[in-house]
XYZ file of C-alpha atoms in Angstrom:
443
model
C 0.000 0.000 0.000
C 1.514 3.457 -0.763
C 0.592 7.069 -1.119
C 0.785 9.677 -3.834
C 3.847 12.130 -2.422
C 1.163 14.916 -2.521
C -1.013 13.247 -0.385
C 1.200 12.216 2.260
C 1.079 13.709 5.706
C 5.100 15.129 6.387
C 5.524 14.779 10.422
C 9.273 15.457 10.777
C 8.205 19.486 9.563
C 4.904 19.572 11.421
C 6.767 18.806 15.136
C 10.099 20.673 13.822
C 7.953 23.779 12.971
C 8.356 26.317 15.937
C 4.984 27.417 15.063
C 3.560 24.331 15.874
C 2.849 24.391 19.539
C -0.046 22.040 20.231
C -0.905 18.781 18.181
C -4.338 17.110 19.071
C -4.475 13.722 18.094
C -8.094 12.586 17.964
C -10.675 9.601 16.501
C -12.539 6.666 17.514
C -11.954 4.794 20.309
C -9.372 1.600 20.223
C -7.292 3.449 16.943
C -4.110 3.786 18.805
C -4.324 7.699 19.496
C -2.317 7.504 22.568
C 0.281 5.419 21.079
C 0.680 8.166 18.464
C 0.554 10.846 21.248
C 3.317 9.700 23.111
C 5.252 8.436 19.480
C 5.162 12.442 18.248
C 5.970 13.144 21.898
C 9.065 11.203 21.827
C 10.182 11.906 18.377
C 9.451 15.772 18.927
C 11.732 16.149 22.004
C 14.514 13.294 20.455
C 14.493 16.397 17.521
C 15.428 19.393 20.175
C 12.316 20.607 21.302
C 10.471 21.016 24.882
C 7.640 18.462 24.973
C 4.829 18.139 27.299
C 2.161 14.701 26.106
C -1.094 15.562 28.354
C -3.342 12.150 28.078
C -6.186 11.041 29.142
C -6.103 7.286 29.019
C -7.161 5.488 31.826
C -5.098 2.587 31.303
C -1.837 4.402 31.788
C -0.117 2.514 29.336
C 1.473 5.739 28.342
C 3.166 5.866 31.976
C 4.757 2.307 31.281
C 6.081 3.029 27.764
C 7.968 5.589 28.803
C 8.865 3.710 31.949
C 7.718 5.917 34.939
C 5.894 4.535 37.849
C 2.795 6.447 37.507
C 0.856 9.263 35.923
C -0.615 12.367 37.766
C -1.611 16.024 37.086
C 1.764 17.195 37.472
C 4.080 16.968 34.500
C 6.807 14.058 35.115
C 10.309 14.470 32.948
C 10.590 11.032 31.297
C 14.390 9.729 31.116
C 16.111 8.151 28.121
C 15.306 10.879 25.489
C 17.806 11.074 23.179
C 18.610 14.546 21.416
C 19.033 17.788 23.284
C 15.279 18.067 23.770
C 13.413 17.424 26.866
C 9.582 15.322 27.162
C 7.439 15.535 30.299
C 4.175 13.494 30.337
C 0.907 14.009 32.354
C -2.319 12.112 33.064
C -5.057 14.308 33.668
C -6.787 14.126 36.858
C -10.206 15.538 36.032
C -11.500 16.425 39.733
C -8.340 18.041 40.318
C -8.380 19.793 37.910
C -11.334 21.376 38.840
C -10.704 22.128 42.603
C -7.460 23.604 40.950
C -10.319 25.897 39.043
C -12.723 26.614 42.586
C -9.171 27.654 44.276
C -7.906 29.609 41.960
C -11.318 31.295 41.272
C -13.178 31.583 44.984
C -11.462 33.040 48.052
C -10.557 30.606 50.664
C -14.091 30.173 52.525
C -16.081 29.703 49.423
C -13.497 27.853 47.789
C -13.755 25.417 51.200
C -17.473 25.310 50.403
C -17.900 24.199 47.245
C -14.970 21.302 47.596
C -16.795 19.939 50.046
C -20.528 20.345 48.707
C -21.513 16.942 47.330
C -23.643 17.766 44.229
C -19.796 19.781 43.201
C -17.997 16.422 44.295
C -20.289 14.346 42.224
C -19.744 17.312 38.735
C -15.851 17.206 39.420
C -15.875 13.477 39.446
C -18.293 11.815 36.681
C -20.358 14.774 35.191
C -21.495 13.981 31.533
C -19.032 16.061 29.774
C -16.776 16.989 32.616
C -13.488 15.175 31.829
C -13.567 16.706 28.006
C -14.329 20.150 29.458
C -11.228 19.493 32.380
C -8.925 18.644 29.228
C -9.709 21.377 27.467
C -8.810 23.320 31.000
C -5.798 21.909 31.616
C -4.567 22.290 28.007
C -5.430 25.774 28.519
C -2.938 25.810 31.865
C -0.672 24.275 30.021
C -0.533 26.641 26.940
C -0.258 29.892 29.517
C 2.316 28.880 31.141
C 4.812 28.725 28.377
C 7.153 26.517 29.686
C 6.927 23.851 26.705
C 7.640 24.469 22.937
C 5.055 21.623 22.038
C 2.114 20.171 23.755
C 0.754 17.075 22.424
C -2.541 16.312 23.433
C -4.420 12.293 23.580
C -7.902 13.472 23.676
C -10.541 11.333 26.105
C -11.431 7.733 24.695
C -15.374 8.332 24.164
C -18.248 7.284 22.214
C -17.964 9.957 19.748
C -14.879 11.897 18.916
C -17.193 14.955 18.528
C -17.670 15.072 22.111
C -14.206 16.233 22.639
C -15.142 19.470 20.404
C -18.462 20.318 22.221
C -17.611 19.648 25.746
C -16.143 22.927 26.189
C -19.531 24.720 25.260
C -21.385 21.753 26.250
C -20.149 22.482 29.863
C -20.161 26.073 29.662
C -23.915 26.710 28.260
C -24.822 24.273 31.590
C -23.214 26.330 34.142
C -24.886 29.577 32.495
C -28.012 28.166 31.402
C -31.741 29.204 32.542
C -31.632 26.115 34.974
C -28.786 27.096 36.798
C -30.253 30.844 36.579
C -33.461 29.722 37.964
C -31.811 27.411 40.906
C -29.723 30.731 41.466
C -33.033 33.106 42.128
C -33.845 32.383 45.522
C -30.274 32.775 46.507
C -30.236 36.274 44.935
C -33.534 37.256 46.569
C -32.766 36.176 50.208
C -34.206 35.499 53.486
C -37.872 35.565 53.610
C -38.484 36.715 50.385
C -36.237 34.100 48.463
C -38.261 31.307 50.504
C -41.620 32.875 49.471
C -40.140 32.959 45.845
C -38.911 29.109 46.222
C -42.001 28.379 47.589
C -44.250 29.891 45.278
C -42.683 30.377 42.058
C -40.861 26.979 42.000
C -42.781 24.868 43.659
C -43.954 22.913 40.445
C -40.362 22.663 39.830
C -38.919 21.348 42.531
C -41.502 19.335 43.796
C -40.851 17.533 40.260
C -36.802 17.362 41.163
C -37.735 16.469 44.741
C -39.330 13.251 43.665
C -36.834 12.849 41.175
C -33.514 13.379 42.731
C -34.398 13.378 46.389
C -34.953 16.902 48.416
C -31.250 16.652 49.685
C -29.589 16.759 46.321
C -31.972 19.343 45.592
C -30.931 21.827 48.483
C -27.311 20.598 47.691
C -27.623 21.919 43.916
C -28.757 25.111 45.372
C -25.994 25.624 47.589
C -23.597 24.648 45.635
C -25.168 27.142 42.724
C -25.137 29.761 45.076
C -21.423 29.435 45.874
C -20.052 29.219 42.843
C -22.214 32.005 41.562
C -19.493 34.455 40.731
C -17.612 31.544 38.787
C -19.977 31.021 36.186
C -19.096 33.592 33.697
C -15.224 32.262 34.054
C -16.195 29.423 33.105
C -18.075 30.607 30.073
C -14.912 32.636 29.324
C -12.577 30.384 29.407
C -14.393 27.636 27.449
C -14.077 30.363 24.431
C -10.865 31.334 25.379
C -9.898 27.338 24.810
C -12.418 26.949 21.662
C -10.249 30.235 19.618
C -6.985 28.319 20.979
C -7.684 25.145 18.852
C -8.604 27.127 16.028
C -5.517 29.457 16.247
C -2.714 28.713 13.670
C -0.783 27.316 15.928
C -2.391 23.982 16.690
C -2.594 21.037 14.177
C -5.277 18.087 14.768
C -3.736 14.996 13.753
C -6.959 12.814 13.137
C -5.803 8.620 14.304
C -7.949 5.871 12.473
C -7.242 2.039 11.815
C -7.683 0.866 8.067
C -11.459 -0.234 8.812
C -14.740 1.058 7.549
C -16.240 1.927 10.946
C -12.962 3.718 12.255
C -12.657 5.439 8.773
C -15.983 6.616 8.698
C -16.190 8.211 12.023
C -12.759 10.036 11.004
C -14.271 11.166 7.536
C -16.889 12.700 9.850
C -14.566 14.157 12.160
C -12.627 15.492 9.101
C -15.725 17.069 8.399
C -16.586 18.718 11.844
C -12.870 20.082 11.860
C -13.560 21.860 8.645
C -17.228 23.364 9.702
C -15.548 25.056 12.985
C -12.606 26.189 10.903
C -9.690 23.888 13.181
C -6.426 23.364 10.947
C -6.162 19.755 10.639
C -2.282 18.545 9.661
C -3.884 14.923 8.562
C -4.680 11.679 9.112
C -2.406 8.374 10.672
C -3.644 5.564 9.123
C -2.459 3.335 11.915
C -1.719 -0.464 12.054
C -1.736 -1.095 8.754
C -0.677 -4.449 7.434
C 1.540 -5.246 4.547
C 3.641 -8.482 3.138
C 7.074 -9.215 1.600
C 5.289 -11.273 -1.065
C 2.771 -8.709 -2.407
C 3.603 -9.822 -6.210
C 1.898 -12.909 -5.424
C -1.997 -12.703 -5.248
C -4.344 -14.111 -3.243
C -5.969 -15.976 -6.002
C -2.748 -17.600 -7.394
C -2.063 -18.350 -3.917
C -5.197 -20.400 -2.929
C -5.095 -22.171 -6.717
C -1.379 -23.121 -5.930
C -2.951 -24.243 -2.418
C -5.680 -26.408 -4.016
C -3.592 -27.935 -6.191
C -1.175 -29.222 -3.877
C -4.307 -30.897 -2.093
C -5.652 -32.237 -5.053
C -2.338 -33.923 -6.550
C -1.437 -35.263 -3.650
C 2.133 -36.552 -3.205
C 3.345 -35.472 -6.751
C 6.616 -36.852 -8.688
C 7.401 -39.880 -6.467
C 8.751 -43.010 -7.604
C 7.543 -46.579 -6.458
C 10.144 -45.990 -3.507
C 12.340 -48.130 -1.257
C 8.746 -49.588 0.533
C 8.161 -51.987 -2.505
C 11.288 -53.507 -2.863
C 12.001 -56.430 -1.252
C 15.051 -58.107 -2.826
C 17.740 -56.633 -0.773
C 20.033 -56.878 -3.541
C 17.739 -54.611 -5.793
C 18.793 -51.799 -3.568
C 22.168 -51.386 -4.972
C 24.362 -53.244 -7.489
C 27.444 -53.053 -4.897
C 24.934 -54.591 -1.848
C 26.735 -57.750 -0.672
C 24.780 -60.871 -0.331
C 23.647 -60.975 3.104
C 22.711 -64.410 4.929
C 19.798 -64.192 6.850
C 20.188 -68.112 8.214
C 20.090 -68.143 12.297
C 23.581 -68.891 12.075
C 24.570 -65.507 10.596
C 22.749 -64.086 13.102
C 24.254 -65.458 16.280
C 27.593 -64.703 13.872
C 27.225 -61.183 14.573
C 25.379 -60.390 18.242
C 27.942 -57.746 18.740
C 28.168 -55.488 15.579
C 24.202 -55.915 14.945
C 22.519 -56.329 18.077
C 22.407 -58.048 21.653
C 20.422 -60.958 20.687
C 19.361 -62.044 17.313
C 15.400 -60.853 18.130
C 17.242 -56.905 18.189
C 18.644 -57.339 14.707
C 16.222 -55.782 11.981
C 15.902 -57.293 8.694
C 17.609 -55.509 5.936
C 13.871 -55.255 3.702
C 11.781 -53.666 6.984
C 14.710 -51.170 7.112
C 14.656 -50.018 3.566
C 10.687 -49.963 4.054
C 10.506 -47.793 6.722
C 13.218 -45.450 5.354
C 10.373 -45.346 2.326
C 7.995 -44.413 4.634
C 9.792 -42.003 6.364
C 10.854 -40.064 2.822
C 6.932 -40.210 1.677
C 5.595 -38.903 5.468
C 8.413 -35.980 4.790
C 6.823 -35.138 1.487
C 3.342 -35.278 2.529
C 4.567 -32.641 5.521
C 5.916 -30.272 3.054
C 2.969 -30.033 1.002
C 0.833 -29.725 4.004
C 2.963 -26.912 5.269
C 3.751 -25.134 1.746
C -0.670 -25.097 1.365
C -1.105 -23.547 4.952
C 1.182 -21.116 4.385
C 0.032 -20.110 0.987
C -3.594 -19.941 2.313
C -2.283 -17.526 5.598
C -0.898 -15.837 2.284
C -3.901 -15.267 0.382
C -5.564 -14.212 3.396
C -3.382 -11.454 4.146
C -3.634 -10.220 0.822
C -7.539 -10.505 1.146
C -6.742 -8.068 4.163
C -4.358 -6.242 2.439
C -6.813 -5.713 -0.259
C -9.724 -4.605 1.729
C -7.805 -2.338 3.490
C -6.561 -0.461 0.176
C -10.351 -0.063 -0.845
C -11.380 1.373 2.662
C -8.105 3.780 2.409
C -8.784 4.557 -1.225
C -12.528 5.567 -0.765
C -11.757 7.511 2.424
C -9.214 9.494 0.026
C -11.672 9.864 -2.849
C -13.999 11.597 -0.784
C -11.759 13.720 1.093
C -8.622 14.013 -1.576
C -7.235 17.476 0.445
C -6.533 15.628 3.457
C -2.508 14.473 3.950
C -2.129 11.108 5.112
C 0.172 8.591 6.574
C 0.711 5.255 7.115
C 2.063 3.105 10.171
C 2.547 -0.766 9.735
C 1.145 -2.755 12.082
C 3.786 -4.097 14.429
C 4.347 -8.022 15.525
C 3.706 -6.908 19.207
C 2.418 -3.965 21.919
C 4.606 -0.892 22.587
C 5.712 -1.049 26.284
C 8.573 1.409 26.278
C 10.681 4.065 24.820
C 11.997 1.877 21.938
C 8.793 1.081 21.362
C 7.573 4.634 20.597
C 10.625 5.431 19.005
C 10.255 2.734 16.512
C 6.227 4.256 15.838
C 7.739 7.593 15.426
C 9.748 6.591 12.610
C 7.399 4.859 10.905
C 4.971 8.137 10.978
C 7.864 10.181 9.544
C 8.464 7.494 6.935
C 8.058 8.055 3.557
C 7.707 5.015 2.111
């Protein structure tokens, strides 16, 4: 499988470019985009420059391939980078990244309020939306502090790789929506008055949410509404403030798909999306795909060469040692050999221990027959397998190319490249080092 040159995506000039200071690599879920965010990481900071790989993978198989203990909010400096660049790596921790938000935003008493409310404990930890919106926070930390040249960003394995771009707002339009508005009323009216007004005007309203989530949670979404009441428009803000910084110049999506319909599709549509919200997208990875050393020959002329052998059978044999059975037949220079019991007990020492041990001379020259077909019929078995596993990697091969080919046809301005898929998993450094240079490949 290869690309036109004017198709193909370049990734040694996109990480070398100074410009270039965040890559997102996105997609469907089980594609291999955290692989590929740690591979650019790697490759980026073995090239000279400051690298920072936030990710979001819960599996923290990024720790282990770059061989530190664990993963936290804090940047870690991974060891064994080669090159006079440096590479940190981070898992994001999505509630703390949000108390990082209330303290940073609240004085100290309100701050202490709202940590320990337990509607905001159950938003910080599994809120619909809430670890795509934290990303998109701590990217922006990241980004203002300007301590890296390059962040590369794994964005959150989810359903839908759309939800990634519409957190931000998603979360955002909640926390300023009529909803939270209306909870907020009472708070603003006070005393007497906001009770009447709770009482009264909402009392349709949450005598609905009362049955539904329990008066508790109820007064606990109220307090916790009226605490964080001055953070709402900060919120607000900085979701735009992190929606202009993936559209500025300076970021590149890098868009992750295996060679598979489904996979494929979903990054056609997220190729799409990019494009409608005006987001520079650098390209697609076409990631794990497969290839062969014996591509000339073609999974039909494989699995006729396969049938064949089946069908012939053991081919171009002669009758064989197993039918003869006049020892001197076997060769013109074979002595006569005396097979009386006297001969026998001739010759216990050279032949045998007793004259029961001492084969005849025809059963050996039939079993050496047998031996030479059983080692032909083995051969054939093993030369059809292995030209069937042939023709179905080919078959794969071939289906592959088609799903690449009409992903390209419909979407001929996007630069692409190809990684083959590797005999094993990437668990360390060499690992990502040996992805990296495959993506930069250009062949």
């Amino acid at each position: 499988m290869t690309l036109d040159a004017s198709a193909r995506l370049e990734v040694d000039p996109l990480i070398d470019d100074p410009a270039t200071r965040i890559i997102v690599c996105c997609g469907a879920g089980g594609v291999g985009k955290t692989t590929t965010a740690a591979a650019l990481g790697v490759r980026a900071a073995e090239r000279g420059r400051k690298v920072v790989v936030l990710t979001i993978d819960p599996a923290r198989r990024l720790a282990q391939s770059m061989g530190i203990d664990s993963l936290d909010n804090t940047p870690r400096r991974v060891k064994g980078i080669e090159g006079d660049g440096e590479l940190h790596a981070m898992m994001l921790d999505m509630k703390r990244t949000f108390d990082e938000i209330v303290e940073a935003h609240a004085d100290a008493e309100r701050a202490r309020a709202i940590l320990e409310n337990p509607f905001y404990q159950s938003l910080s930890a599994g809120f619909a939306g809430t670890q795509e919106y934290m990303a998109m926070e701590k990217l922006g930390q990241l980004r203002g502090r300007e301590e890296w040249d390059l962040i590369v960003v794994d964005t959150p394995p989810s359903r839908s790789a759309l939800d990634f771009l519409d957190a931000p707002k998603r979360l955002g339009s909640f926390l300023d929506g009529k909803f939270i508005k209306l909870l907020m009323a009472p708070a603003k009216v006070g005393g007497r008055a906001g009770m009447k007004f709770l009482n009264v005007g909402m009392s349709m309203m949450t005598g609905t949410l009362g049955k539904l989530l329990g008066g508790q949670l109820l007064r606990d979404v109220q307090t916790f509404v009226a605490a964080m009441d001055t953070m709402f428009g900060g919120f607000r803000t900085r979701a735009d403030a992190t929606y202009r910084l993936l559209q500025a110049p300076g970021t590149a999506f890098v868009v992750v798909a295996a060679p598979e319909r489904d996979a494929l599709r979903e990054a056609a549509y997220f190729v799409e999306r990019l494009a409608a919200e005006d987001m520079p997208l650098a390209g697609l990875v076409l990631n794990r795909v497969h290839g062969s050393g014996a591509a000339g020959l073609s999974a039909e002329r494989a699995l006729a060469a396969a049938e064949n052998l089946d069908e012939s059978g053991i081919v171009d044999q002669g009758p064989g040692n197993a039918g003869v059975r006049d020892a001197a037949a076997v060769s013109p220079e074979s002595p006569a050999v005396d097979h009386s019991p006297e001969a026998r007990e001739a010759t216990p020492d050279t032949l045998g221990s007793s004259p029961s041990e001492i084969p005849d001379v025809h059963d050996v020259h039939e079993v050496h027959g047998v031996h030479e077909v059983h080692d032909v019929q083995t051969a054939q078995q093993l030369t059809a397998g292995l030209l069937r596993l042939h023709a179905e990697r080919m078959q794969v091969l071939a289906r592959e190319r088609r799903t690449r080919d009409r992903f390209t046809a419909l979407h001929p301005e996007v630069a692409v490249t190809e990684v083959p898929a590797l005999p094993g998993d990437v668990h360390d450094l060499a690992g990502l080092r040996a992805i990296g240079t495959r993506l930069a490949a250009r062949s």
